[in-house]
Amino acid sequence: DAGVIQSPRHEVTEMGQEVTLRCKPISGHDYLFWYRQTMMRGLELLIYFNNNVPIDDSGMPEDRFSAKMPNASFSTLKIQPSEPRDSAVYFCASSLQGRGNYGYTFGSGTRLTVV
Amino acid sequence: DAKTTQPNSMESNEEEPVHLPCNHSTISGTDYIHWYRQLPSQGPEYVIHGLTSNVNNRMASLAIAEDRKSSTLILHRATLRDAAVYYCILRDVSTAGNMLTFGGGTRLMVKP
């Protein structure tokens, strides 16, 4: 298995532009998670899906952020409009069944820089 | 998730064993103890997990105290590649979809 695949690896954009981050989970995994990592706040959960349905989006910072999972093999995290404070590394992770006795597999992340 | 407490940083010499401690005094009976690590410029990586008994895998060993209020991740022979931030996390086995909540972790430095 190729693992969790995220694209792009790096993204530099200007303030006000729309940014779309992409994630392909491991085949067969039924949970998908989006995390954000900054030096100040560490790793924060933004949103997670179960069987393509958003379950908890309480970590999404504001209405500028949205996430979708149109099918079991693809998810997007969109920021519109982007702001410099959105600069961070965004990780996608997937898991099987989501219970405490299963581990998560993380992607390599997308480093977003908003100038 | 119940909270865990870890030292901010630890140092080790290469090829020596490393014991990374974690306190979780408010652990409940349905909490699994998970360990992840994050190498520089990479996403977190699953290391090991356990409930009550000690666990071994190819990466590490997990020693769980009898009262489950603390645990120790053991790297038997540290290598330079083991330099990373190690996170100890509790996950409730009774709740589906219970997400991983990361704390600050322990930054392990390995000296040649």
CSV table of C-alpha atoms in Angstrom, one decimal:
chain,number,residue,atom,x,y,z
A,1,ASP,CA,0.0,0.0,0.0
A,2,ALA,CA,1.3,3.5,-0.9
A,3,GLY,CA,0.0,4.9,2.4
A,4,VAL,CA,-1.9,8.1,2.8
A,5,ILE,CA,-1.1,10.4,-0.1
A,6,GLN,CA,-1.3,14.2,0.1
A,7,SER,CA,-0.9,16.8,-2.5
A,8,PRO,CA,0.7,19.2,-3.0
A,9,ARG,CA,3.7,18.8,-0.7
A,10,HIS,CA,4.3,22.5,-0.7
A,11,GLU,CA,2.0,25.4,-1.6
A,12,VAL,CA,2.8,29.1,-1.6
A,13,THR,CA,-0.1,31.4,-2.3
A,14,GLU,CA,-1.0,35.0,-1.9
A,15,MET,CA,-3.4,36.3,0.8
A,16,GLY,CA,-7.0,36.2,-0.5
A,17,GLN,CA,-6.5,33.3,-2.9
A,18,GLU,CA,-8.3,30.0,-2.6
A,19,VAL,CA,-6.2,27.0,-1.6
A,20,THR,CA,-7.2,23.3,-2.0
A,21,LEU,CA,-5.4,20.5,-0.3
A,22,ARG,CA,-5.9,16.9,-1.3
A,23,CYS,CA,-5.8,13.6,0.4
A,24,LYS,CA,-6.1,10.0,-0.7
A,25,PRO,CA,-6.6,7.7,2.3
A,26,ILE,CA,-5.5,4.0,2.6
A,27,SER,CA,-8.0,1.8,0.7
A,28,GLY,CA,-10.4,0.2,3.1
A,29,HIS,CA,-10.0,2.7,5.9
A,30,ASP,CA,-13.3,4.1,7.0
A,31,TYR,CA,-12.1,7.2,9.0
A,32,LEU,CA,-10.3,10.2,7.6
A,33,PHE,CA,-8.9,13.0,9.7
A,34,TRP,CA,-7.5,16.5,8.8
A,35,TYR,CA,-4.9,18.0,11.2
A,36,ARG,CA,-3.0,21.3,11.2
A,37,GLN,CA,0.4,21.7,12.9
A,38,THR,CA,2.0,25.0,13.9
A,39,MET,CA,4.8,25.8,16.2
A,40,MET,CA,2.5,27.7,18.5
A,41,ARG,CA,-0.4,25.3,18.7
A,42,GLY,CA,1.1,22.0,17.9
A,43,LEU,CA,-1.1,19.3,16.2
A,44,GLU,CA,-4.8,20.3,16.1
A,45,LEU,CA,-7.6,18.2,14.7
A,46,LEU,CA,-9.7,20.2,12.3
A,47,ILE,CA,-12.4,17.7,11.1
A,48,TYR,CA,-13.0,14.0,10.7
A,49,PHE,CA,-15.1,11.8,8.5
A,50,ASN,CA,-16.6,8.3,8.9
A,51,ASN,CA,-17.6,6.5,5.7
A,52,ASN,CA,-17.4,9.8,3.8
A,53,VAL,CA,-19.7,11.7,6.2
A,54,PRO,CA,-18.3,14.6,8.3
A,55,ILE,CA,-18.7,13.7,12.0
A,56,ASP,CA,-17.0,16.4,13.9
A,57,ASP,CA,-15.9,19.8,12.5
A,58,SER,CA,-15.6,21.6,15.7
A,59,GLY,CA,-11.9,22.1,15.1
A,60,MET,CA,-12.3,24.0,11.9
A,61,PRO,CA,-11.1,27.5,12.7
A,62,GLU,CA,-13.7,29.5,10.8
A,63,ASP,CA,-16.0,29.6,7.8
A,64,ARG,CA,-13.1,30.2,5.5
A,65,PHE,CA,-12.3,26.5,6.0
A,66,SER,CA,-14.3,23.7,4.4
A,67,ALA,CA,-13.7,20.0,3.9
A,68,LYS,CA,-15.4,17.4,1.6
A,69,MET,CA,-15.1,13.7,1.1
A,70,PRO,CA,-17.0,12.9,-2.2
A,71,ASN,CA,-16.0,9.2,-2.1
A,72,ALA,CA,-14.0,6.8,0.0
A,73,SER,CA,-10.7,7.5,-1.8
A,74,PHE,CA,-10.6,11.2,-1.9
A,75,SER,CA,-10.9,14.2,0.4
A,76,THR,CA,-10.2,18.0,0.1
A,77,LEU,CA,-9.6,20.8,2.5
A,78,LYS,CA,-10.3,24.2,1.1
A,79,ILE,CA,-9.4,27.6,2.5
A,80,GLN,CA,-11.1,30.6,0.8
A,81,PRO,CA,-9.9,33.3,1.2
A,82,SER,CA,-6.5,32.3,2.6
A,83,GLU,CA,-4.8,34.5,5.2
A,84,PRO,CA,-1.1,34.6,6.4
A,85,ARG,CA,-2.2,33.0,9.8
A,86,ASP,CA,-3.3,29.9,7.9
A,87,SER,CA,0.4,29.1,7.2
A,88,ALA,CA,1.0,25.7,8.7
A,89,VAL,CA,1.6,22.1,7.8
A,90,TYR,CA,-1.7,20.2,7.1
A,91,PHE,CA,-1.8,16.5,7.7
A,92,CYS,CA,-4.4,14.0,6.6
A,93,ALA,CA,-4.7,10.6,8.4
A,94,SER,CA,-6.8,7.6,7.9
A,95,SER,CA,-7.8,4.7,10.2
A,96,LEU,CA,-9.8,1.6,10.3
A,97,GLN,CA,-13.0,1.6,12.4
A,98,GLY,CA,-11.7,4.4,14.6
A,99,ARG,CA,-11.8,2.6,17.9
A,100,GLY,CA,-9.1,2.9,20.5
A,101,ASN,CA,-7.3,-0.3,19.4
A,102,TYR,CA,-6.5,0.8,15.9
A,103,GLY,CA,-3.7,3.1,14.8
A,104,TYR,CA,-3.8,6.1,12.5
A,105,THR,CA,-1.7,6.3,9.3
A,106,PHE,CA,-0.6,9.9,8.5
A,107,GLY,CA,0.4,11.4,5.2
A,108,SER,CA,3.5,13.4,4.7
A,109,GLY,CA,1.6,16.7,4.9
A,110,THR,CA,1.2,19.8,2.9
A,111,ARG,CA,3.3,22.8,3.9
A,112,LEU,CA,1.2,25.9,3.2
A,113,THR,CA,2.7,29.4,3.1
A,114,VAL,CA,0.3,32.3,2.7
A,115,VAL,CA,2.2,35.6,1.9
B,1,ASP,CA,-9.3,12.0,25.9
B,2,ALA,CA,-7.8,11.8,29.4
B,3,LYS,CA,-4.7,13.9,29.7
B,4,THR,CA,-1.1,12.7,29.7
B,5,THR,CA,2.1,14.2,31.0
B,6,GLN,CA,5.5,13.8,29.4
B,7,PRO,CA,8.8,15.5,29.8
B,8,ASN,CA,9.5,18.1,27.2
B,9,SER,CA,12.8,16.7,26.1
B,10,MET,CA,15.2,13.8,26.8
B,11,GLU,CA,18.7,13.0,25.6
B,12,SER,CA,20.2,9.6,24.8
B,13,ASN,CA,23.4,8.2,23.5
B,14,GLU,CA,23.4,6.1,20.3
B,15,GLU,CA,23.1,2.4,20.8
B,16,GLU,CA,21.9,2.7,24.4
B,17,PRO,CA,18.3,1.9,25.6
B,18,VAL,CA,15.9,4.8,26.0
B,19,HIS,CA,13.0,4.9,28.4
B,20,LEU,CA,10.4,7.5,27.7
B,21,PRO,CA,7.9,8.0,30.5
B,22,CYS,CA,4.3,9.0,30.4
B,23,ASN,CA,1.9,9.8,33.3
B,24,HIS,CA,-1.8,9.3,32.9
B,25,SER,CA,-3.2,9.3,36.4
B,26,THR,CA,-6.8,9.9,35.2
B,27,ILE,CA,-6.9,7.0,32.8
B,28,SER,CA,-10.2,5.1,32.6
B,29,GLY,CA,-10.7,1.4,32.2
B,30,THR,CA,-11.5,1.7,28.5
B,31,ASP,CA,-8.6,3.9,27.5
B,32,TYR,CA,-5.9,2.4,25.3
B,33,ILE,CA,-2.4,3.9,25.6
B,34,HIS,CA,-1.0,4.9,22.2
B,35,TRP,CA,2.4,6.1,21.2
B,36,TYR,CA,3.2,8.0,18.1
B,37,ARG,CA,6.4,9.6,17.0
B,38,GLN,CA,7.1,12.4,14.5
B,39,LEU,CA,10.4,12.5,12.7
B,40,PRO,CA,11.6,15.9,11.4
B,41,SER,CA,9.6,17.1,8.4
B,42,GLN,CA,7.3,14.1,8.5
B,43,GLY,CA,3.8,13.2,9.6
B,44,PRO,CA,3.3,11.4,12.9
B,45,GLU,CA,4.0,7.7,12.8
B,46,TYR,CA,2.3,5.0,14.9
B,47,VAL,CA,4.7,3.2,17.2
B,48,ILE,CA,2.8,0.9,19.6
B,49,HIS,CA,-0.3,0.7,21.8
B,50,GLY,CA,-1.6,-1.4,24.7
B,51,LEU,CA,-4.3,-1.7,27.2
B,52,THR,CA,-3.1,-3.5,30.3
B,53,SER,CA,-0.3,-5.9,29.4
B,54,ASN,CA,3.2,-5.0,28.2
B,55,VAL,CA,3.6,-5.0,24.4
B,56,ASN,CA,6.5,-5.6,22.1
B,57,ASN,CA,6.8,-4.9,18.4
B,58,ARG,CA,9.7,-4.4,16.0
B,59,MET,CA,9.9,-0.7,16.8
B,60,ALA,CA,9.7,-0.6,20.6
B,61,SER,CA,8.3,-2.1,23.8
B,62,LEU,CA,5.5,-0.6,25.9
B,63,ALA,CA,5.6,-1.2,29.7
B,64,ILE,CA,2.4,-0.4,31.5
B,65,ALA,CA,2.3,0.0,35.2
B,66,GLU,CA,0.0,-2.3,37.2
B,67,ASP,CA,-2.3,0.5,38.1
B,68,ARG,CA,-2.2,1.8,34.5
B,69,LYS,CA,-1.5,5.3,35.8
B,70,SER,CA,1.8,5.5,33.9
B,71,SER,CA,3.6,3.8,31.1
B,72,THR,CA,7.1,3.7,29.5
B,73,LEU,CA,8.0,3.5,25.9
B,74,ILE,CA,11.3,1.6,25.5
B,75,LEU,CA,13.6,1.8,22.6
B,76,HIS,CA,16.1,-1.0,23.1
B,77,ARG,CA,19.0,0.5,21.1
B,78,ALA,CA,18.6,4.1,20.1
B,79,THR,CA,19.9,5.1,16.7
B,80,LEU,CA,20.2,8.6,15.2
B,81,ARG,CA,17.1,7.9,13.2
B,82,ASP,CA,15.1,7.6,16.4
B,83,ALA,CA,15.5,11.4,17.1
B,84,ALA,CA,11.9,12.6,17.0
B,85,VAL,CA,9.1,13.9,19.1
B,86,TYR,CA,7.3,11.1,20.9
B,87,TYR,CA,3.6,11.5,21.8
B,88,CYS,CA,1.8,9.4,24.4
B,89,ILE,CA,-2.0,9.5,23.9
B,90,LEU,CA,-5.0,7.9,25.5
B,91,ARG,CA,-7.9,6.7,23.3
B,92,ASP,CA,-11.2,5.4,24.6
B,93,VAL,CA,-11.8,2.0,23.1
B,94,SER,CA,-15.5,2.1,23.8
B,95,THR,CA,-16.1,5.1,21.5
B,96,ALA,CA,-15.9,4.7,17.7
B,97,GLY,CA,-14.2,7.6,15.9
B,98,ASN,CA,-12.5,8.8,19.0
B,99,MET,CA,-9.9,11.1,17.7
B,100,LEU,CA,-6.2,11.4,18.6
B,101,THR,CA,-5.6,14.5,20.7
B,102,PHE,CA,-1.9,15.3,20.6
B,103,GLY,CA,-0.1,17.0,23.5
B,104,GLY,CA,3.4,18.5,23.4
B,105,GLY,CA,5.2,15.2,23.5
B,106,THR,CA,8.8,14.5,24.4
B,107,ARG,CA,11.6,15.6,22.0
B,108,LEU,CA,14.2,12.8,22.0
B,109,MET,CA,17.7,13.8,21.0
B,110,VAL,CA,20.2,11.1,20.2
B,111,LYS,CA,23.9,11.8,20.5
B,112,PRO,CA,26.4,9.9,18.4
